[in-house]
Amino acid sequence: MYEEQQLYNDLLYVLFYGGVTAISLMACVYLLFRRGNAFAPEITPPLRLRRWVAVLFAVVVLGHVWWVLLACYQVIDDPWTALVVGAGLDCLTLVPVMMVVLLAMLQDRRRPLWPVFVGLVPVLAIIIFFIVYRDEDFVPLLRIYLVMYGIVFMVWMTLAVRQYGRWLRDNYADLEHKEVWGSLVAIFACMLILCFYIVIGSEIIFAYIVQLNDIVLIGLLLWRVETLQTLEDTASQTVVNESISPIPSTTLSTTTVSNIGQLLEHRCEATQFYLRHDIRLDDLCKIIGTNRSYLSLYFTHQHTTYNAYINRLRIEHFIRIYREAVANGKPFTAQELAQQSGFRSYSTFGTAFKQLKGQTVTAWMRDVAG
């Protein structure tokens, strides 16, 4: 009876394991060969991210293959050595590719990827020494190094994401489909589960959890690839007006500040240029006839950012048309007025409104009505 139950459990796990492998393979093929998005056709995702996620799915498939060879076909006779080799292959392939995927989401600049792979050279050395000398003392050393390696990467990634966030706020008026904090937190959680499995062991219950984790990770990455708007083609652009040369200093004269303020008032505020969707700092530079160095310094001088400046104008516009609608007795919804004010997403509008006014849109409208 016990043997029949064990056989049933093994068969169930093999089917589950094979199903995850098939899902990973289909996701890889989809990303490599389909042009455009199936779920969000209006979004143009970063091609670099799309390719690296496809590589990650391919690595997941290969990882399942070598674990089957090690566990089922016993290509390595010693079970302990087979376990270390399988975990080592995961560390040398799955872990760095996942880290590269995280870095590929940040589009302010292309960060060097070689430290991710160079940092795993000691892991390869430890695995080789273990295979040669069959000394189990190398295993704790491997675990300690992987933990330290993961901590260093998390610190590096946190700093990079903060830098990316500042770049977004300095260059884009609408952050929808651009921010990645939520996705990174979820993917970090998936990475920790996988790393914990690699480092701790392979209990059958935890093995099931890892396969479920793979499914969640695949779905999350597919959603992120399809919904993250590409910014790479604009990240390296620099708009420079021919009549103004780049400035070497980090300050602006009072006259320059006044001139830029007047240009913004006449060409952005008076024309309601801020109502356009997805306008960038470069777009604003073009219409007022200056370069991004001057304009960025201007916003710094005013203790604000480009994103905050545009959102303030949009919220002030929302307040005006809200009061007009109420005074004229016109039917409306806050969502409609937010869209007319330049906000593509109502959640983005709600966040910006609360930051500027210190209260939610609903609370503000209730106070105005009262």
PDB file of N, CA, C and O in Angstrom, residues 241-308:
ATOM      1  N   ASN A 241      19.048  73.360 -27.701  1.00  0.00           N
ATOM      2  CA  ASN A 241      18.706  74.438 -28.610  1.00  0.00           C
ATOM      3  C   ASN A 241      19.979  75.024 -29.197  1.00  0.00           C
ATOM      4  O   ASN A 241      20.980  75.192 -28.504  1.00  0.00           O
ATOM      5  N   GLU A 242      19.965  75.325 -30.483  1.00  0.00           N
ATOM      6  CA  GLU A 242      21.169  75.775 -31.156  1.00  0.00           C
ATOM      7  C   GLU A 242      21.682  77.102 -30.592  1.00  0.00           C
ATOM      8  O   GLU A 242      22.864  77.387 -30.632  1.00  0.00           O
ATOM      9  N   SER A 243      20.775  77.921 -30.066  1.00  0.00           N
ATOM     10  CA  SER A 243      21.182  79.231 -29.584  1.00  0.00           C
ATOM     11  C   SER A 243      21.724  79.199 -28.166  1.00  0.00           C
ATOM     12  O   SER A 243      22.201  80.207 -27.661  1.00  0.00           O
ATOM     13  N   ILE A 244      21.653  78.020 -27.488  1.00  0.00           N
ATOM     14  CA  ILE A 244      22.112  77.926 -26.111  1.00  0.00           C
ATOM     15  C   ILE A 244      23.117  76.800 -26.013  1.00  0.00           C
ATOM     16  O   ILE A 244      22.832  75.667 -26.384  1.00  0.00           O
ATOM     17  N   SER A 245      24.289  77.089 -25.524  1.00  0.00           N
ATOM     18  CA  SER A 245      25.309  76.054 -25.368  1.00  0.00           C
ATOM     19  C   SER A 245      25.179  75.414 -23.999  1.00  0.00           C
ATOM     20  O   SER A 245      24.694  76.040 -23.059  1.00  0.00           O
ATOM     21  N   PRO A 246      25.611  74.153 -23.855  1.00  0.00           N
ATOM     22  CA  PRO A 246      25.538  73.504 -22.553  1.00  0.00           C
ATOM     23  C   PRO A 246      26.320  74.296 -21.508  1.00  0.00           C
ATOM     24  O   PRO A 246      27.351  74.883 -21.803  1.00  0.00           O
ATOM     25  N   ILE A 247      25.819  74.305 -20.288  1.00  0.00           N
ATOM     26  CA  ILE A 247      26.448  75.108 -19.255  1.00  0.00           C
ATOM     27  C   ILE A 247      27.341  74.248 -18.377  1.00  0.00           C
ATOM     28  O   ILE A 247      27.007  73.127 -18.035  1.00  0.00           O
ATOM     29  N   PRO A 248      28.507  74.735 -17.997  1.00  0.00           N
ATOM     30  CA  PRO A 248      29.425  73.933 -17.200  1.00  0.00           C
ATOM     31  C   PRO A 248      29.089  73.930 -15.708  1.00  0.00           C
ATOM     32  O   PRO A 248      29.478  73.040 -14.988  1.00  0.00           O
ATOM     33  N   SER A 249      28.378  74.953 -15.231  1.00  0.00           N
ATOM     34  CA  SER A 249      28.114  75.067 -13.806  1.00  0.00           C
ATOM     35  C   SER A 249      26.827  74.338 -13.427  1.00  0.00           C
ATOM     36  O   SER A 249      26.115  73.830 -14.276  1.00  0.00           O
ATOM     37  N   THR A 250      26.553  74.313 -12.125  1.00  0.00           N
ATOM     38  CA  THR A 250      25.344  73.658 -11.630  1.00  0.00           C
ATOM     39  C   THR A 250      24.357  74.677 -11.081  1.00  0.00           C
ATOM     40  O   THR A 250      23.450  74.317 -10.327  1.00  0.00           O
ATOM     41  N   THR A 251      24.502  75.925 -11.428  1.00  0.00           N
ATOM     42  CA  THR A 251      23.589  76.971 -10.985  1.00  0.00           C
ATOM     43  C   THR A 251      23.132  77.802 -12.166  1.00  0.00           C
ATOM     44  O   THR A 251      23.764  77.788 -13.226  1.00  0.00           O
ATOM     45  N   LEU A 252      22.038  78.526 -11.978  1.00  0.00           N
ATOM     46  CA  LEU A 252      21.505  79.406 -13.013  1.00  0.00           C
ATOM     47  C   LEU A 252      21.458  80.831 -12.475  1.00  0.00           C
ATOM     48  O   LEU A 252      21.208  81.046 -11.282  1.00  0.00           O
ATOM     49  N   SER A 253      21.661  81.768 -13.363  1.00  0.00           N
ATOM     50  CA  SER A 253      21.552  83.166 -12.964  1.00  0.00           C
ATOM     51  C   SER A 253      20.090  83.523 -12.740  1.00  0.00           C
ATOM     52  O   SER A 253      19.180  82.846 -13.228  1.00  0.00           O
ATOM     53  N   THR A 254      19.869  84.619 -12.018  1.00  0.00           N
ATOM     54  CA  THR A 254      18.507  85.078 -11.748  1.00  0.00           C
ATOM     55  C   THR A 254      17.781  85.402 -13.043  1.00  0.00           C
ATOM     56  O   THR A 254      16.586  85.108 -13.202  1.00  0.00           O
ATOM     57  N   THR A 255      18.508  85.979 -13.989  1.00  0.00           N
ATOM     58  CA  THR A 255      17.907  86.321 -15.285  1.00  0.00           C
ATOM     59  C   THR A 255      17.455  85.076 -16.030  1.00  0.00           C
ATOM     60  O   THR A 255      16.351  85.032 -16.596  1.00  0.00           O
ATOM     61  N   THR A 256      18.301  84.053 -16.037  1.00  0.00           N
ATOM     62  CA  THR A 256      17.958  82.804 -16.735  1.00  0.00           C
ATOM     63  C   THR A 256      16.750  82.140 -16.091  1.00  0.00           C
ATOM     64  O   THR A 256      15.852  81.644 -16.784  1.00  0.00           O
ATOM     65  N   VAL A 257      16.710  82.134 -14.757  1.00  0.00           N
ATOM     66  CA  VAL A 257      15.568  81.549 -14.052  1.00  0.00           C
ATOM     67  C   VAL A 257      14.287  82.282 -14.425  1.00  0.00           C
ATOM     68  O   VAL A 257      13.244  81.677 -14.706  1.00  0.00           O
ATOM     69  N   SER A 258      14.365  83.606 -14.468  1.00  0.00           N
ATOM     70  CA  SER A 258      13.196  84.405 -14.821  1.00  0.00           C
ATOM     71  C   SER A 258      12.764  84.142 -16.259  1.00  0.00           C
ATOM     72  O   SER A 258      11.566  84.006 -16.536  1.00  0.00           O
ATOM     73  N   ASN A 259      13.731  84.048 -17.172  1.00  0.00           N
ATOM     74  CA  ASN A 259      13.408  83.799 -18.587  1.00  0.00           C
ATOM     75  C   ASN A 259      12.739  82.440 -18.778  1.00  0.00           C
ATOM     76  O   ASN A 259      11.744  82.322 -19.508  1.00  0.00           O
ATOM     77  N   ILE A 260      13.277  81.416 -18.138  1.00  0.00           N
ATOM     78  CA  ILE A 260      12.688  80.084 -18.271  1.00  0.00           C
ATOM     79  C   ILE A 260      11.291  80.055 -17.664  1.00  0.00           C
ATOM     80  O   ILE A 260      10.358  79.446 -18.202  1.00  0.00           O
ATOM     81  N   GLY A 261      11.113  80.741 -16.523  1.00  0.00           N
ATOM     82  CA  GLY A 261       9.801  80.810 -15.913  1.00  0.00           C
ATOM     83  C   GLY A 261       8.771  81.459 -16.826  1.00  0.00           C
ATOM     84  O   GLY A 261       7.630  80.986 -16.927  1.00  0.00           O
ATOM     85  N   GLN A 262       9.172  82.523 -17.515  1.00  0.00           N
ATOM     86  CA  GLN A 262       8.263  83.193 -18.444  1.00  0.00           C
ATOM     87  C   GLN A 262       7.944  82.311 -19.648  1.00  0.00           C
ATOM     88  O   GLN A 262       6.794  82.257 -20.107  1.00  0.00           O
ATOM     89  N   LEU A 263       8.963  81.589 -20.141  1.00  0.00           N
ATOM     90  CA  LEU A 263       8.747  80.687 -21.276  1.00  0.00           C
ATOM     91  C   LEU A 263       7.774  79.574 -20.891  1.00  0.00           C
ATOM     92  O   LEU A 263       6.886  79.201 -21.677  1.00  0.00           O
ATOM     93  N   LEU A 264       7.925  79.030 -19.705  1.00  0.00           N
ATOM     94  CA  LEU A 264       7.011  77.981 -19.244  1.00  0.00           C
ATOM     95  C   LEU A 264       5.591  78.519 -19.112  1.00  0.00           C
ATOM     96  O   LEU A 264       4.621  77.842 -19.475  1.00  0.00           O
ATOM     97  N   GLU A 265       5.486  79.722 -18.613  1.00  0.00           N
ATOM     98  CA  GLU A 265       4.164  80.326 -18.442  1.00  0.00           C
ATOM     99  C   GLU A 265       3.469  80.557 -19.778  1.00  0.00           C
ATOM    100  O   GLU A 265       2.262  80.275 -19.923  1.00  0.00           O
ATOM    101  N   HIS A 266       4.215  81.038 -20.774  1.00  0.00           N
ATOM    102  CA  HIS A 266       3.608  81.379 -22.062  1.00  0.00           C
ATOM    103  C   HIS A 266       3.401  80.162 -22.964  1.00  0.00           C
ATOM    104  O   HIS A 266       2.382  80.070 -23.662  1.00  0.00           O
ATOM    105  N   ARG A 267       4.362  79.222 -22.956  1.00  0.00           N
ATOM    106  CA  ARG A 267       4.344  78.137 -23.939  1.00  0.00           C
ATOM    107  C   ARG A 267       3.863  76.794 -23.392  1.00  0.00           C
ATOM    108  O   ARG A 267       3.554  75.896 -24.169  1.00  0.00           O
ATOM    109  N   CYS A 268       3.814  76.671 -22.092  1.00  0.00           N
ATOM    110  CA  CYS A 268       3.320  75.425 -21.497  1.00  0.00           C
ATOM    111  C   CYS A 268       2.000  75.649 -20.774  1.00  0.00           C
ATOM    112  O   CYS A 268       1.019  74.949 -21.028  1.00  0.00           O
ATOM    113  N   GLU A 269       1.966  76.635 -19.893  1.00  0.00           N
ATOM    114  CA  GLU A 269       0.773  76.857 -19.076  1.00  0.00           C
ATOM    115  C   GLU A 269      -0.339  77.535 -19.862  1.00  0.00           C
ATOM    116  O   GLU A 269      -1.492  77.096 -19.823  1.00  0.00           O
ATOM    117  N   ALA A 270      -0.006  78.596 -20.595  1.00  0.00           N
ATOM    118  CA  ALA A 270      -1.042  79.325 -21.340  1.00  0.00           C
ATOM    119  C   ALA A 270      -1.628  78.486 -22.467  1.00  0.00           C
ATOM    120  O   ALA A 270      -2.818  78.573 -22.774  1.00  0.00           O
ATOM    121  N   THR A 271      -0.827  77.658 -23.082  1.00  0.00           N
ATOM    122  CA  THR A 271      -1.283  76.812 -24.196  1.00  0.00           C
ATOM    123  C   THR A 271      -1.865  75.490 -23.721  1.00  0.00           C
ATOM    124  O   THR A 271      -2.342  74.696 -24.528  1.00  0.00           O
ATOM    125  N   GLN A 272      -1.780  75.233 -22.406  1.00  0.00           N
ATOM    126  CA  GLN A 272      -2.235  73.973 -21.806  1.00  0.00           C
ATOM    127  C   GLN A 272      -1.535  72.758 -22.423  1.00  0.00           C
ATOM    128  O   GLN A 272      -2.123  71.699 -22.608  1.00  0.00           O
ATOM    129  N   PHE A 273      -0.268  72.937 -22.693  1.00  0.00           N
ATOM    130  CA  PHE A 273       0.548  71.843 -23.218  1.00  0.00           C
ATOM    131  C   PHE A 273       0.594  70.675 -22.233  1.00  0.00           C
ATOM    132  O   PHE A 273       0.739  69.509 -22.625  1.00  0.00           O
ATOM    133  N   TYR A 274       0.475  70.974 -20.951  1.00  0.00           N
ATOM    134  CA  TYR A 274       0.577  69.965 -19.898  1.00  0.00           C
ATOM    135  C   TYR A 274      -0.561  68.947 -19.940  1.00  0.00           C
ATOM    136  O   TYR A 274      -0.510  67.921 -19.251  1.00  0.00           O
ATOM    137  N   LEU A 275      -1.607  69.211 -20.726  1.00  0.00           N
ATOM    138  CA  LEU A 275      -2.737  68.279 -20.793  1.00  0.00           C
ATOM    139  C   LEU A 275      -2.454  67.077 -21.696  1.00  0.00           C
ATOM    140  O   LEU A 275      -3.211  66.111 -21.690  1.00  0.00           O
ATOM    141  N   ARG A 276      -1.383  67.143 -22.453  1.00  0.00           N
ATOM    142  CA  ARG A 276      -1.056  66.006 -23.320  1.00  0.00           C
ATOM    143  C   ARG A 276      -0.584  64.816 -22.482  1.00  0.00           C
ATOM    144  O   ARG A 276       0.041  64.974 -21.441  1.00  0.00           O
ATOM    145  N   HIS A 277      -0.880  63.623 -22.989  1.00  0.00           N
ATOM    146  CA  HIS A 277      -0.440  62.411 -22.299  1.00  0.00           C
ATOM    147  C   HIS A 277       1.018  62.101 -22.645  1.00  0.00           C
ATOM    148  O   HIS A 277       1.488  62.376 -23.746  1.00  0.00           O
ATOM    149  N   ASP A 278       1.713  61.522 -21.667  1.00  0.00           N
ATOM    150  CA  ASP A 278       3.067  60.990 -21.885  1.00  0.00           C
ATOM    151  C   ASP A 278       4.046  62.023 -22.417  1.00  0.00           C
ATOM    152  O   ASP A 278       4.908  61.707 -23.243  1.00  0.00           O
ATOM    153  N   ILE A 279       3.949  63.260 -21.986  1.00  0.00           N
ATOM    154  CA  ILE A 279       4.950  64.244 -22.401  1.00  0.00           C
ATOM    155  C   ILE A 279       6.203  64.074 -21.549  1.00  0.00           C
ATOM    156  O   ILE A 279       6.141  63.739 -20.376  1.00  0.00           O
ATOM    157  N   ARG A 280       7.354  64.309 -22.175  1.00  0.00           N
ATOM    158  CA  ARG A 280       8.642  64.137 -21.518  1.00  0.00           C
ATOM    159  C   ARG A 280       9.308  65.487 -21.304  1.00  0.00           C
ATOM    160  O   ARG A 280       8.914  66.497 -21.878  1.00  0.00           O
ATOM    161  N   LEU A 281      10.342  65.483 -20.516  1.00  0.00           N
ATOM    162  CA  LEU A 281      11.124  66.693 -20.310  1.00  0.00           C
ATOM    163  C   LEU A 281      11.670  67.199 -21.641  1.00  0.00           C
ATOM    164  O   LEU A 281      11.688  68.408 -21.903  1.00  0.00           O
ATOM    165  N   ASP A 282      12.088  66.293 -22.504  1.00  0.00           N
ATOM    166  CA  ASP A 282      12.605  66.674 -23.824  1.00  0.00           C
ATOM    167  C   ASP A 282      11.551  67.387 -24.654  1.00  0.00           C
ATOM    168  O   ASP A 282      11.849  68.325 -25.402  1.00  0.00           O
ATOM    169  N   ASP A 283      10.300  66.941 -24.545  1.00  0.00           N
ATOM    170  CA  ASP A 283       9.217  67.590 -25.288  1.00  0.00           C
ATOM    171  C   ASP A 283       9.022  69.027 -24.810  1.00  0.00           C
ATOM    172  O   ASP A 283       8.803  69.942 -25.610  1.00  0.00           O
ATOM    173  N   LEU A 284       9.105  69.219 -23.495  1.00  0.00           N
ATOM    174  CA  LEU A 284       8.962  70.563 -22.953  1.00  0.00           C
ATOM    175  C   LEU A 284      10.138  71.443 -23.362  1.00  0.00           C
ATOM    176  O   LEU A 284       9.967  72.640 -23.627  1.00  0.00           O
ATOM    177  N   CYS A 285      11.327  70.865 -23.417  1.00  0.00           N
ATOM    178  CA  CYS A 285      12.503  71.620 -23.878  1.00  0.00           C
ATOM    179  C   CYS A 285      12.283  72.162 -25.288  1.00  0.00           C
ATOM    180  O   CYS A 285      12.636  73.311 -25.592  1.00  0.00           O
ATOM    181  N   LYS A 286      11.710  71.343 -26.131  1.00  0.00           N
ATOM    182  CA  LYS A 286      11.511  71.749 -27.520  1.00  0.00           C
ATOM    183  C   LYS A 286      10.560  72.931 -27.624  1.00  0.00           C
ATOM    184  O   LYS A 286      10.818  73.875 -28.367  1.00  0.00           O
ATOM    185  N   ILE A 287       9.452  72.900 -26.888  1.00  0.00           N
ATOM    186  CA  ILE A 287       8.454  73.948 -27.076  1.00  0.00           C
ATOM    187  C   ILE A 287       8.877  75.281 -26.462  1.00  0.00           C
ATOM    188  O   ILE A 287       8.420  76.333 -26.900  1.00  0.00           O
ATOM    189  N   ILE A 288       9.760  75.250 -25.442  1.00  0.00           N
ATOM    190  CA  ILE A 288      10.184  76.524 -24.867  1.00  0.00           C
ATOM    191  C   ILE A 288      11.535  76.966 -25.413  1.00  0.00           C
ATOM    192  O   ILE A 288      11.970  78.082 -25.150  1.00  0.00           O
ATOM    193  N   GLY A 289      12.209  76.085 -26.205  1.00  0.00           N
ATOM    194  CA  GLY A 289      13.442  76.479 -26.865  1.00  0.00           C
ATOM    195  C   GLY A 289      14.657  76.535 -25.977  1.00  0.00           C
ATOM    196  O   GLY A 289      15.466  77.465 -26.075  1.00  0.00           O
ATOM    197  N   THR A 290      14.809  75.549 -25.084  1.00  0.00           N
ATOM    198  CA  THR A 290      16.002  75.482 -24.242  1.00  0.00           C
ATOM    199  C   THR A 290      16.499  74.043 -24.220  1.00  0.00           C
ATOM    200  O   THR A 290      15.949  73.188 -24.919  1.00  0.00           O
ATOM    201  N   ASN A 291      17.549  73.788 -23.462  1.00  0.00           N
ATOM    202  CA  ASN A 291      18.043  72.406 -23.375  1.00  0.00           C
ATOM    203  C   ASN A 291      17.714  71.798 -22.023  1.00  0.00           C
ATOM    204  O   ASN A 291      17.322  72.490 -21.080  1.00  0.00           O
ATOM    205  N   ARG A 292      17.858  70.508 -21.925  1.00  0.00           N
ATOM    206  CA  ARG A 292      17.440  69.794 -20.723  1.00  0.00           C
ATOM    207  C   ARG A 292      18.317  70.141 -19.527  1.00  0.00           C
ATOM    208  O   ARG A 292      17.875  70.064 -18.379  1.00  0.00           O
ATOM    209  N   SER A 293      19.567  70.554 -19.762  1.00  0.00           N
ATOM    210  CA  SER A 293      20.420  70.942 -18.646  1.00  0.00           C
ATOM    211  C   SER A 293      19.864  72.171 -17.939  1.00  0.00           C
ATOM    212  O   SER A 293      19.761  72.214 -16.711  1.00  0.00           O
ATOM    213  N   TYR A 294      19.521  73.179 -18.738  1.00  0.00           N
ATOM    214  CA  TYR A 294      18.945  74.388 -18.164  1.00  0.00           C
ATOM    215  C   TYR A 294      17.607  74.098 -17.475  1.00  0.00           C
ATOM    216  O   TYR A 294      17.348  74.578 -16.360  1.00  0.00           O
ATOM    217  N   LEU A 295      16.752  73.340 -18.147  1.00  0.00           N
ATOM    218  CA  LEU A 295      15.423  73.098 -17.597  1.00  0.00           C
ATOM    219  C   LEU A 295      15.486  72.260 -16.317  1.00  0.00           C
ATOM    220  O   LEU A 295      14.759  72.507 -15.354  1.00  0.00           O
ATOM    221  N   SER A 296      16.356  71.259 -16.305  1.00  0.00           N
ATOM    222  CA  SER A 296      16.520  70.442 -15.096  1.00  0.00           C
ATOM    223  C   SER A 296      17.029  71.287 -13.939  1.00  0.00           C
ATOM    224  O   SER A 296      16.566  71.164 -12.801  1.00  0.00           O
ATOM    225  N   LEU A 297      17.998  72.162 -14.218  1.00  0.00           N
ATOM    226  CA  LEU A 297      18.517  73.046 -13.179  1.00  0.00           C
ATOM    227  C   LEU A 297      17.449  74.034 -12.707  1.00  0.00           C
ATOM    228  O   LEU A 297      17.406  74.409 -11.524  1.00  0.00           O
ATOM    229  N   TYR A 298      16.608  74.458 -13.635  1.00  0.00           N
ATOM    230  CA  TYR A 298      15.520  75.365 -13.261  1.00  0.00           C
ATOM    231  C   TYR A 298      14.593  74.701 -12.243  1.00  0.00           C
ATOM    232  O   TYR A 298      14.245  75.309 -11.223  1.00  0.00           O
ATOM    233  N   PHE A 299      14.185  73.461 -12.515  1.00  0.00           N
ATOM    234  CA  PHE A 299      13.296  72.767 -11.577  1.00  0.00           C
ATOM    235  C   PHE A 299      13.994  72.526 -10.244  1.00  0.00           C
ATOM    236  O   PHE A 299      13.368  72.627  -9.181  1.00  0.00           O
ATOM    237  N   THR A 300      15.290  72.225 -10.282  1.00  0.00           N
ATOM    238  CA  THR A 300      16.041  72.063  -9.038  1.00  0.00           C
ATOM    239  C   THR A 300      16.060  73.377  -8.260  1.00  0.00           C
ATOM    240  O   THR A 300      15.898  73.390  -7.036  1.00  0.00           O
ATOM    241  N   HIS A 301      16.248  74.482  -8.979  1.00  0.00           N
ATOM    242  CA  HIS A 301      16.250  75.802  -8.354  1.00  0.00           C
ATOM    243  C   HIS A 301      14.902  76.101  -7.700  1.00  0.00           C
ATOM    244  O   HIS A 301      14.832  76.770  -6.659  1.00  0.00           O
ATOM    245  N   GLN A 302      13.821  75.594  -8.292  1.00  0.00           N
ATOM    246  CA  GLN A 302      12.478  75.809  -7.770  1.00  0.00           C
ATOM    247  C   GLN A 302      12.087  74.760  -6.726  1.00  0.00           C
ATOM    248  O   GLN A 302      10.936  74.739  -6.266  1.00  0.00           O
ATOM    249  N   HIS A 303      13.030  73.874  -6.378  1.00  0.00           N
ATOM    250  CA  HIS A 303      12.801  72.812  -5.382  1.00  0.00           C
ATOM    251  C   HIS A 303      11.636  71.908  -5.790  1.00  0.00           C
ATOM    252  O   HIS A 303      10.775  71.554  -4.966  1.00  0.00           O
ATOM    253  N   THR A 304      11.603  71.535  -7.044  1.00  0.00           N
ATOM    254  CA  THR A 304      10.576  70.636  -7.541  1.00  0.00           C
ATOM    255  C   THR A 304      11.177  69.741  -8.616  1.00  0.00           C
ATOM    256  O   THR A 304      12.386  69.775  -8.854  1.00  0.00           O
ATOM    257  N   THR A 305      10.353  68.918  -9.220  1.00  0.00           N
ATOM    258  CA  THR A 305      10.784  68.078 -10.336  1.00  0.00           C
ATOM    259  C   THR A 305       9.857  68.319 -11.517  1.00  0.00           C
ATOM    260  O   THR A 305       8.787  68.927 -11.363  1.00  0.00           O
ATOM    261  N   TYR A 306      10.276  67.843 -12.670  1.00  0.00           N
ATOM    262  CA  TYR A 306       9.434  67.985 -13.861  1.00  0.00           C
ATOM    263  C   TYR A 306       8.080  67.311 -13.639  1.00  0.00           C
ATOM    264  O   TYR A 306       7.026  67.871 -13.959  1.00  0.00           O
ATOM    265  N   ASN A 307       8.109  66.124 -13.071  1.00  0.00           N
ATOM    266  CA  ASN A 307       6.868  65.379 -12.828  1.00  0.00           C
ATOM    267  C   ASN A 307       5.941  66.140 -11.892  1.00  0.00           C
ATOM    268  O   ASN A 307       4.736  66.247 -12.136  1.00  0.00           O
ATOM    269  N   ALA A 308       6.494  66.698 -10.810  1.00  0.00           N
ATOM    270  CA  ALA A 308       5.677  67.456  -9.853  1.00  0.00           C
ATOM    271  C   ALA A 308       5.122  68.733 -10.487  1.00  0.00           C
ATOM    272  O   ALA A 308       3.984  69.127 -10.212  1.00  0.00           O
TER     273      ALA A 308
END
